[in-house]
PDB file of C-alpha atoms in Angstrom:
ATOM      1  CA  UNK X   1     -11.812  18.130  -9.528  1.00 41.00           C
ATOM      2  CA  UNK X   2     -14.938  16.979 -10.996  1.00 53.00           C
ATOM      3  CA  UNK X   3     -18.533  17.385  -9.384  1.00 61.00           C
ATOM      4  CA  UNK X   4     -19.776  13.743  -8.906  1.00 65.00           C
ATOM      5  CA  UNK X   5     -22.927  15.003  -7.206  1.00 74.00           C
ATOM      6  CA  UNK X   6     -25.220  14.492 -10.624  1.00 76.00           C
ATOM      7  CA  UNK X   7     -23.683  11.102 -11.048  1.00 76.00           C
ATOM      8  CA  UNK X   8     -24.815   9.902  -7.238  1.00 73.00           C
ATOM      9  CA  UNK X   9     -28.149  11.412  -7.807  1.00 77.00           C
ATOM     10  CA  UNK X  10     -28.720   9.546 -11.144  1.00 78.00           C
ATOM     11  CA  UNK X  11     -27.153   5.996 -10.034  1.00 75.00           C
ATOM     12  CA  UNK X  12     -30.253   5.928  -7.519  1.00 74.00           C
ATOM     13  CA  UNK X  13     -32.584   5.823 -10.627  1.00 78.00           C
ATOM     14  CA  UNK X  14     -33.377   1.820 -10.944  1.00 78.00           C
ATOM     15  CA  UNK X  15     -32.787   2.163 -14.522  1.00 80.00           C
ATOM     16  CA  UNK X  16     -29.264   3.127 -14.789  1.00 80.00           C
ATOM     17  CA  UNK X  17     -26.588   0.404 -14.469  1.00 77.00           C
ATOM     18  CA  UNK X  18     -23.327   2.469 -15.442  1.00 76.00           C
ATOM     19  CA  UNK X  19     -22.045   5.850 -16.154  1.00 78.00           C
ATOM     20  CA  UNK X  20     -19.205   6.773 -17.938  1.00 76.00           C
ATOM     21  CA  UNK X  21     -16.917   9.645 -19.271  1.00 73.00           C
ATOM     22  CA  UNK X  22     -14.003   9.703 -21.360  1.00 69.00           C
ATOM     23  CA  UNK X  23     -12.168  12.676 -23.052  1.00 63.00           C
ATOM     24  CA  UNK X  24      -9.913  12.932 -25.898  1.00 52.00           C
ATOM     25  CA  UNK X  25      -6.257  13.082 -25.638  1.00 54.00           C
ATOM     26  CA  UNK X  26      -7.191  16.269 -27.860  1.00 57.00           C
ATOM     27  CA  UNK X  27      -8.821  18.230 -24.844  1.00 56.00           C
ATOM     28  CA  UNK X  28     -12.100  18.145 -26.229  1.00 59.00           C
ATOM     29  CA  UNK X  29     -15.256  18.618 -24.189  1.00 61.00           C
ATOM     30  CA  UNK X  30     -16.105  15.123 -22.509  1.00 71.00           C
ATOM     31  CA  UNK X  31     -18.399  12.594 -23.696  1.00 75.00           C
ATOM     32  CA  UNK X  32     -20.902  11.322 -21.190  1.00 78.00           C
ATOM     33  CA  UNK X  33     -21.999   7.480 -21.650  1.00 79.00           C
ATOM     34  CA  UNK X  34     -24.783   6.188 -19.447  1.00 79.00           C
ATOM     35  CA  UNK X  35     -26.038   2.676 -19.813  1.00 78.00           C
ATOM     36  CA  UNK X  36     -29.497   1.710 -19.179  1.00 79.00           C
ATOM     37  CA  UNK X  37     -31.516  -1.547 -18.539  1.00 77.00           C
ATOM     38  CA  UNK X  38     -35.167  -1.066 -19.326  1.00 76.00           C
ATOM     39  CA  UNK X  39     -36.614   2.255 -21.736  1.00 79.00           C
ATOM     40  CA  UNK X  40     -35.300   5.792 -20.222  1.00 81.00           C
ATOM     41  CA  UNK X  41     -36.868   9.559 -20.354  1.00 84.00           C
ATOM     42  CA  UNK X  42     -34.121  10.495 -21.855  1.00 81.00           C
ATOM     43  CA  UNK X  43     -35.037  14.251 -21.358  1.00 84.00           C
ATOM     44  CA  UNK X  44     -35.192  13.559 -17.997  1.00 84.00           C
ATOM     45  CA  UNK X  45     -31.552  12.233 -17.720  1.00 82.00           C
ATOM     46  CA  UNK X  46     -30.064  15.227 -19.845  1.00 82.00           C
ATOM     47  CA  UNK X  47     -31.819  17.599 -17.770  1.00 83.00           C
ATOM     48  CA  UNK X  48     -29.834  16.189 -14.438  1.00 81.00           C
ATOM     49  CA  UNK X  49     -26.170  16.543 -15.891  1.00 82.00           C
ATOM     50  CA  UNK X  50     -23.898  19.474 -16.343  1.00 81.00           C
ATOM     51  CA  UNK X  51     -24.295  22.317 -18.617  1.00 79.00           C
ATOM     52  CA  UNK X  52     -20.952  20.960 -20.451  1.00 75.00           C
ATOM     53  CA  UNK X  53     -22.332  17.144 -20.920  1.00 76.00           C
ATOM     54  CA  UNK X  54     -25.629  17.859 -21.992  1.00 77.00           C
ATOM     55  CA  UNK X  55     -25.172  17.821 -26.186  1.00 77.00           C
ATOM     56  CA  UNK X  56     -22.633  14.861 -25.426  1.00 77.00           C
ATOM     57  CA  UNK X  57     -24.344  12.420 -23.924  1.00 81.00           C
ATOM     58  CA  UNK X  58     -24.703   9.094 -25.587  1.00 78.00           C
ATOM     59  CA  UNK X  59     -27.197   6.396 -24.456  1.00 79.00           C
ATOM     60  CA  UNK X  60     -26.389   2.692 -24.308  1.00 79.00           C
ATOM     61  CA  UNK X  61     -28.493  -0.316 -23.867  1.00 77.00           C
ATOM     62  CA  UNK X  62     -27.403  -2.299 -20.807  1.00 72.00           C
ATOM     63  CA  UNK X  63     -27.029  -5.357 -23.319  1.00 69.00           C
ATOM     64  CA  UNK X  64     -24.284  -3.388 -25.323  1.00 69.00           C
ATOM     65  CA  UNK X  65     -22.001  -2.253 -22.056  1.00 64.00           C
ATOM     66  CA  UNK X  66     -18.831  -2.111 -22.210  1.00 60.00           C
ATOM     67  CA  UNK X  67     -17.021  -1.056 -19.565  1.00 52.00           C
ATOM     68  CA  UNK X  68     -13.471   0.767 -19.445  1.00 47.00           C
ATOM     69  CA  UNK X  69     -12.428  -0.118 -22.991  1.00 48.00           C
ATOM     70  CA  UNK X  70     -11.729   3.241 -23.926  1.00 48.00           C
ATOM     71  CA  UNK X  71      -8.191   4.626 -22.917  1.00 47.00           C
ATOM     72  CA  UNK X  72      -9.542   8.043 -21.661  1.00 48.00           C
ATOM     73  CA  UNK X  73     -12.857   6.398 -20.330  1.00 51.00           C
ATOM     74  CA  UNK X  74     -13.723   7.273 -16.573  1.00 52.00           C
ATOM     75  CA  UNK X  75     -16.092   5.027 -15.087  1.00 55.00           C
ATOM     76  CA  UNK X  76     -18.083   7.073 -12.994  1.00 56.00           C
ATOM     77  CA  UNK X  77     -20.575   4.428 -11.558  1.00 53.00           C
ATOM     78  CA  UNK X  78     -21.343   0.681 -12.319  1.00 56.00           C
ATOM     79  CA  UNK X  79     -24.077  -1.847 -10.655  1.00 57.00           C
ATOM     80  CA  UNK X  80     -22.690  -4.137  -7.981  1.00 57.00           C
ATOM     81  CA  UNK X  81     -23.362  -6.881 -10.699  1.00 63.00           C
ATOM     82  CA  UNK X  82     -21.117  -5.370 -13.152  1.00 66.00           C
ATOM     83  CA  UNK X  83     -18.191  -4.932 -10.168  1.00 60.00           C
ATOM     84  CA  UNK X  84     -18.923  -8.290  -9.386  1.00 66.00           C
ATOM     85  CA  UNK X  85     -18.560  -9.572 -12.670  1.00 76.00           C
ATOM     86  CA  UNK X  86     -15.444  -8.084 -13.387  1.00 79.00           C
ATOM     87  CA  UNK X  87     -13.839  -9.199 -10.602  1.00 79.00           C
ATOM     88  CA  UNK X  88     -14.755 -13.218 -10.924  1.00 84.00           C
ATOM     89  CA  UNK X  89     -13.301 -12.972 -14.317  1.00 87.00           C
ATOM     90  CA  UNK X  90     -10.023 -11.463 -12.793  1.00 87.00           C
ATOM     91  CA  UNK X  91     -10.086 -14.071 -10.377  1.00 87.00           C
ATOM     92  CA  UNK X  92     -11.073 -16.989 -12.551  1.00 89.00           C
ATOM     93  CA  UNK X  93      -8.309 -15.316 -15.072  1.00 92.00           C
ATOM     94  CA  UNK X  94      -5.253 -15.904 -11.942  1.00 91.00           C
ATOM     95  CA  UNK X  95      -6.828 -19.041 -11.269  1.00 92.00           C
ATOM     96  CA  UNK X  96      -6.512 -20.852 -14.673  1.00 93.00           C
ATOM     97  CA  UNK X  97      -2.414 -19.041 -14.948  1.00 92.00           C
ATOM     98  CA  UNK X  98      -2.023 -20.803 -11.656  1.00 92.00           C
ATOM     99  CA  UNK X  99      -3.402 -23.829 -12.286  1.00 92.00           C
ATOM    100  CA  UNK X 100      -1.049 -24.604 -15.450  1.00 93.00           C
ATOM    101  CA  UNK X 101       2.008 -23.084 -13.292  1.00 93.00           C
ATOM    102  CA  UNK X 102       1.326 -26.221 -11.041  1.00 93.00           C
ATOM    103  CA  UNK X 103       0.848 -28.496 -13.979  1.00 94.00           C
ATOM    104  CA  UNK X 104       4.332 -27.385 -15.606  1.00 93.00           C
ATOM    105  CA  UNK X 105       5.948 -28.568 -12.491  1.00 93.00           C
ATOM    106  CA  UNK X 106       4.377 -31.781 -12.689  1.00 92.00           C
ATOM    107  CA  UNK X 107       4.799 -32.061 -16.371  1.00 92.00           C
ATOM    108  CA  UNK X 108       8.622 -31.967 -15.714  1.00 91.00           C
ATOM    109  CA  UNK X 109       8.348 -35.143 -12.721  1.00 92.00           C
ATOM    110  CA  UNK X 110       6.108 -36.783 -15.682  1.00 90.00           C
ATOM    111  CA  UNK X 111       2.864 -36.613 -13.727  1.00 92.00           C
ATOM    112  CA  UNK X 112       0.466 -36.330 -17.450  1.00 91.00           C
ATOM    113  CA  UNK X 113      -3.099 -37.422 -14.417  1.00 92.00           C
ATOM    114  CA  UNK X 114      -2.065 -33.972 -12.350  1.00 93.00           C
ATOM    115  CA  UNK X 115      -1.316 -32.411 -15.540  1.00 93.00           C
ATOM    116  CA  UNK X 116      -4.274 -33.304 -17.003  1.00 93.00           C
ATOM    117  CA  UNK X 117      -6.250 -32.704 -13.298  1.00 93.00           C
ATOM    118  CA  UNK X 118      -5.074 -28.933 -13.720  1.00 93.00           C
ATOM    119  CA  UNK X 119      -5.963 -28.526 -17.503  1.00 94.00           C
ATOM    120  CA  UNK X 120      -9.323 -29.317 -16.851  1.00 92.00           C
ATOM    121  CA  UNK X 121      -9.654 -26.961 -14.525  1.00 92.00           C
ATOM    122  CA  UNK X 122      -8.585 -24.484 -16.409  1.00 95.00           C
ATOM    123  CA  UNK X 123     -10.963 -25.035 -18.667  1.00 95.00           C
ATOM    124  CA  UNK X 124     -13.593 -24.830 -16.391  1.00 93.00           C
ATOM    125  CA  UNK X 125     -12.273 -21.298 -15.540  1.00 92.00           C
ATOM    126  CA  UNK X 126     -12.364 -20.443 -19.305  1.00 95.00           C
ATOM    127  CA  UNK X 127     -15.974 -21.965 -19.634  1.00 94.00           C
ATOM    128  CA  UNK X 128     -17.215 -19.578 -16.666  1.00 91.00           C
ATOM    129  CA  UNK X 129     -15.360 -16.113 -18.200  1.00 92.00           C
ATOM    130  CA  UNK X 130     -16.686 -16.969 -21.449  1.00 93.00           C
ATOM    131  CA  UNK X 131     -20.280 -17.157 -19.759  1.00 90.00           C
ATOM    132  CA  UNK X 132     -20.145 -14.503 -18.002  1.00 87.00           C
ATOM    133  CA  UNK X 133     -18.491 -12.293 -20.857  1.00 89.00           C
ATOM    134  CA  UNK X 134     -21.810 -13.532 -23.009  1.00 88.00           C
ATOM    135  CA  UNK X 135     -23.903 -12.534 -19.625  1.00 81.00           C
ATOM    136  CA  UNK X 136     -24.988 -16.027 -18.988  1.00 82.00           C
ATOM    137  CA  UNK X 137     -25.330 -18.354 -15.998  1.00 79.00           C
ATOM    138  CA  UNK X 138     -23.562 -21.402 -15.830  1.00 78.00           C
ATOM    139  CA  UNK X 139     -25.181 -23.993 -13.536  1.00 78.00           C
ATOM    140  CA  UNK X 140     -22.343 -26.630 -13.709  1.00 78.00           C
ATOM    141  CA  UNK X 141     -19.361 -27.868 -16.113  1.00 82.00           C
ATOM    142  CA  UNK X 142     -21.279 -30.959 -17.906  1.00 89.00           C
ATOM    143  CA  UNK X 143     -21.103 -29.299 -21.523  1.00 90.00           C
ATOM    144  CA  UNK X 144     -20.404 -26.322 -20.384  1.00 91.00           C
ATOM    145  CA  UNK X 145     -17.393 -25.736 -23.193  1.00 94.00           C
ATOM    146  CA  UNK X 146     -19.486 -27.189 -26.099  1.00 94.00           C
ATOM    147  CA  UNK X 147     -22.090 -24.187 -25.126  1.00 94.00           C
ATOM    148  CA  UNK X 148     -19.757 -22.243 -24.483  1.00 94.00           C
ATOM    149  CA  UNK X 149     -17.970 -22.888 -28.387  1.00 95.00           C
ATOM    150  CA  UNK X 150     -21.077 -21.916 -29.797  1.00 95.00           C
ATOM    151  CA  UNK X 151     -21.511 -18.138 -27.745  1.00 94.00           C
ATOM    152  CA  UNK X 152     -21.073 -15.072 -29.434  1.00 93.00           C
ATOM    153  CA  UNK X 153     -17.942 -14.280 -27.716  1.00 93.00           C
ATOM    154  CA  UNK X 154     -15.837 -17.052 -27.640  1.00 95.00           C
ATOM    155  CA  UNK X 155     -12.456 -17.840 -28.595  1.00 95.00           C
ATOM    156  CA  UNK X 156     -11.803 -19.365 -32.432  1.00 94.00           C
ATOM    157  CA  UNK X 157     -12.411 -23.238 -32.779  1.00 96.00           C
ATOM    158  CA  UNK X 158     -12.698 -22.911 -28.549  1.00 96.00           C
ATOM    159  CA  UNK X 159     -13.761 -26.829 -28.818  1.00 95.00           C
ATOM    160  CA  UNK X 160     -11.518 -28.194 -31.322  1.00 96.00           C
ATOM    161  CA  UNK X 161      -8.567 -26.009 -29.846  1.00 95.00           C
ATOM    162  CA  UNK X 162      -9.496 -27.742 -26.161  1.00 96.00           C
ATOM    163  CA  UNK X 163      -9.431 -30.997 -27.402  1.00 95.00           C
ATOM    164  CA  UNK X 164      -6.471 -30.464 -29.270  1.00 95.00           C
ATOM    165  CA  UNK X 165      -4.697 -29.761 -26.345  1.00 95.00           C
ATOM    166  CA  UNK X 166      -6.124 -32.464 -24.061  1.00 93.00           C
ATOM    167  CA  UNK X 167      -4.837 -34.977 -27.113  1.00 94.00           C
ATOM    168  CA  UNK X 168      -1.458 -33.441 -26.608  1.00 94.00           C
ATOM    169  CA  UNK X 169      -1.117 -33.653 -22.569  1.00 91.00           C
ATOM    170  CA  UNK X 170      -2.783 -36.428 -22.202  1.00 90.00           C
ATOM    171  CA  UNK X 171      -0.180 -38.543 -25.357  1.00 91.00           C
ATOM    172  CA  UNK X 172       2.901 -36.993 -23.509  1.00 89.00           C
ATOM    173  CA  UNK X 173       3.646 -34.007 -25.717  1.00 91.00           C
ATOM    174  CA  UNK X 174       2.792 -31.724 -23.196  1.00 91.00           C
ATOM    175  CA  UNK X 175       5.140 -28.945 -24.763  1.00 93.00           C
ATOM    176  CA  UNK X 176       2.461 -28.591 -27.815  1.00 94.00           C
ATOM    177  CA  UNK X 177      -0.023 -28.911 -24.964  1.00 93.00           C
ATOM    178  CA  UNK X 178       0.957 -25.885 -22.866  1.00 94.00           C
ATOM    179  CA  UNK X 179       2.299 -24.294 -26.367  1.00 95.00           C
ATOM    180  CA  UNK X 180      -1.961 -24.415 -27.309  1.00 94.00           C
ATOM    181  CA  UNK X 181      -2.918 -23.316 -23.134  1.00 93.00           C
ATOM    182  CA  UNK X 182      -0.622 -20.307 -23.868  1.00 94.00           C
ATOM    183  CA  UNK X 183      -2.392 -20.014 -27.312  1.00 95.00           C
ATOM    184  CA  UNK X 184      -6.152 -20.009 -25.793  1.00 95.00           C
ATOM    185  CA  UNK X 185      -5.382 -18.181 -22.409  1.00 95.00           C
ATOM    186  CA  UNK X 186      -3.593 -15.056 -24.110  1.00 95.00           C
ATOM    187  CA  UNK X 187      -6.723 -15.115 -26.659  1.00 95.00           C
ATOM    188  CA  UNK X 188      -9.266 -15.511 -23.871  1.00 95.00           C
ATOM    189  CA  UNK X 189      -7.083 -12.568 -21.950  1.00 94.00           C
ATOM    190  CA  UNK X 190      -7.709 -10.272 -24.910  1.00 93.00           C
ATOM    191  CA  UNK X 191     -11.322 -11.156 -25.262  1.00 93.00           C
ATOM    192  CA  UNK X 192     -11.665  -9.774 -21.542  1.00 91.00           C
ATOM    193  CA  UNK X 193     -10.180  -6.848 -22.426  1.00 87.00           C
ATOM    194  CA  UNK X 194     -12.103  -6.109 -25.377  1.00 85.00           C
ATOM    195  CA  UNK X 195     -15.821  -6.863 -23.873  1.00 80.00           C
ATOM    196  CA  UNK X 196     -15.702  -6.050 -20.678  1.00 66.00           C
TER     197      UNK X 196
END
C-alpha cells in the first residue's frame, strides 16, 4: 500500500496540476512525474517526496501533460479541469457513436435529412474533442472544423475527409459515408488515447 500523504500535501501547492507514477513491468524503482503550470522550486518539491522518488522525479510543463498514456502509469492526482476534460471527451466520444447508430437506422428507411441531421452532429462532437485535446475553447460551431483542421492535433485531411463524407450521405451512398465516419471516429478515438 502506498503512502499518498506527500501527494495530498503537494496537490495543495497552486502550482501543481497532476502527479503521476508509473513503474516498469521490470520492477524497477518508480518514476515520479509531476506537472506544473507556472515556474516551480524544484528543490522544494523533491524535498517533500519519498526517500525512493527523489533521484526519479521528472518535471513536466502543464502544456506538455499527458495523462495515463503510459501502461504502468498511476495517476496520483489531477486538477478538476483535467478530470473534467477527460470526461467531456468520453462523453462527446458516446455521443457522436450514438448519433451515427441512429443515422444507420434511418439510412436503411432512406431518411439521407436525419442522416445528414446526425452527421453533423457528430461533427460537432469531433470539433469540441479536437479543441479540447489542443486545450482550446470553442465558443460555437460556425467554423469550428475549418479551425479545428488546422490544430496541432487533429485528424489527417480532418476538412477534406468531412466533406468527403457529407458528399457521400448527402448523394445517397451513405455506405462510403459511414465507411469514412468509421474511418475519422476510430482515428479521432486513437488521438484521445494518445494525448490525453
Amino acid at each position: 500500500m502506498i503512502n499518498l500523504e506527500w501527494v495530498h500535501e503537494l496537490a495543495r501547492l497552486p502550482e501543481i496540476v497532476g502527479i503521476t507514477l508509473r513503474s516498469s513491468p521490470a520492477g524497477e524503482s518508480s518514476i515520479v512525474e509531476i506537472y506544473f503550470n507556472v515556474s516551480i522550486d524544484r528543490a522544494f518539491i523533491i524535498a517533500k517526496l519519498p526517500h525512493a522518488y527523489k533521484e526519479k522525479a521528472i518535471f513536466t510543463a502543464k502544456a506538455e501533460m499527458r495523462l495515463s498514456t503510459h501502461p504502468n502509469m498511476k495517476i496520483l492526482y489531477e486538477t478538476e479541469e483535467a478530470l473534467l476534460s477527460k470526461r467531456m471527451i468520453e462523453i462527446l466520444l458516446k455521443e457522436a457513436s450514438a448519433s451515427m447508430t441512429a443515422a444507420k437506422k434511418a439510412a436503411a428507411r432512406g431518411d439521407v435529412h436525419f442522416v445528414l441531421a446526425r452527421f453533423n452532429q457528430t461533427v460537432n462532437n469531433w470539433n469540441h474533442i479536437i479543441y479540447l485535446l489542443n486545450k482550446q475553447h470553442l465558443e460555437n460551431q460556425e467554423g469550428a472544423a475549418k479551425k479545428a483542421a488546422r490544430m496541432e492535433v487533429t485528424p489527417a485531411y480532418y476538412l477534406v475527409r468531412l466533406e468527403k463524407a457529407y458528399t457521400y450521405f448527402a448523394s445517397h451512398n451513405p455506405a462510403l459515408g459511414f465507411d469514412e465516419f468509421n474511418r475519422l471516429h476510430n482515428e479521432i478515438t486513437q488521438i484521445v488515447t494518445d494525448n490525453h
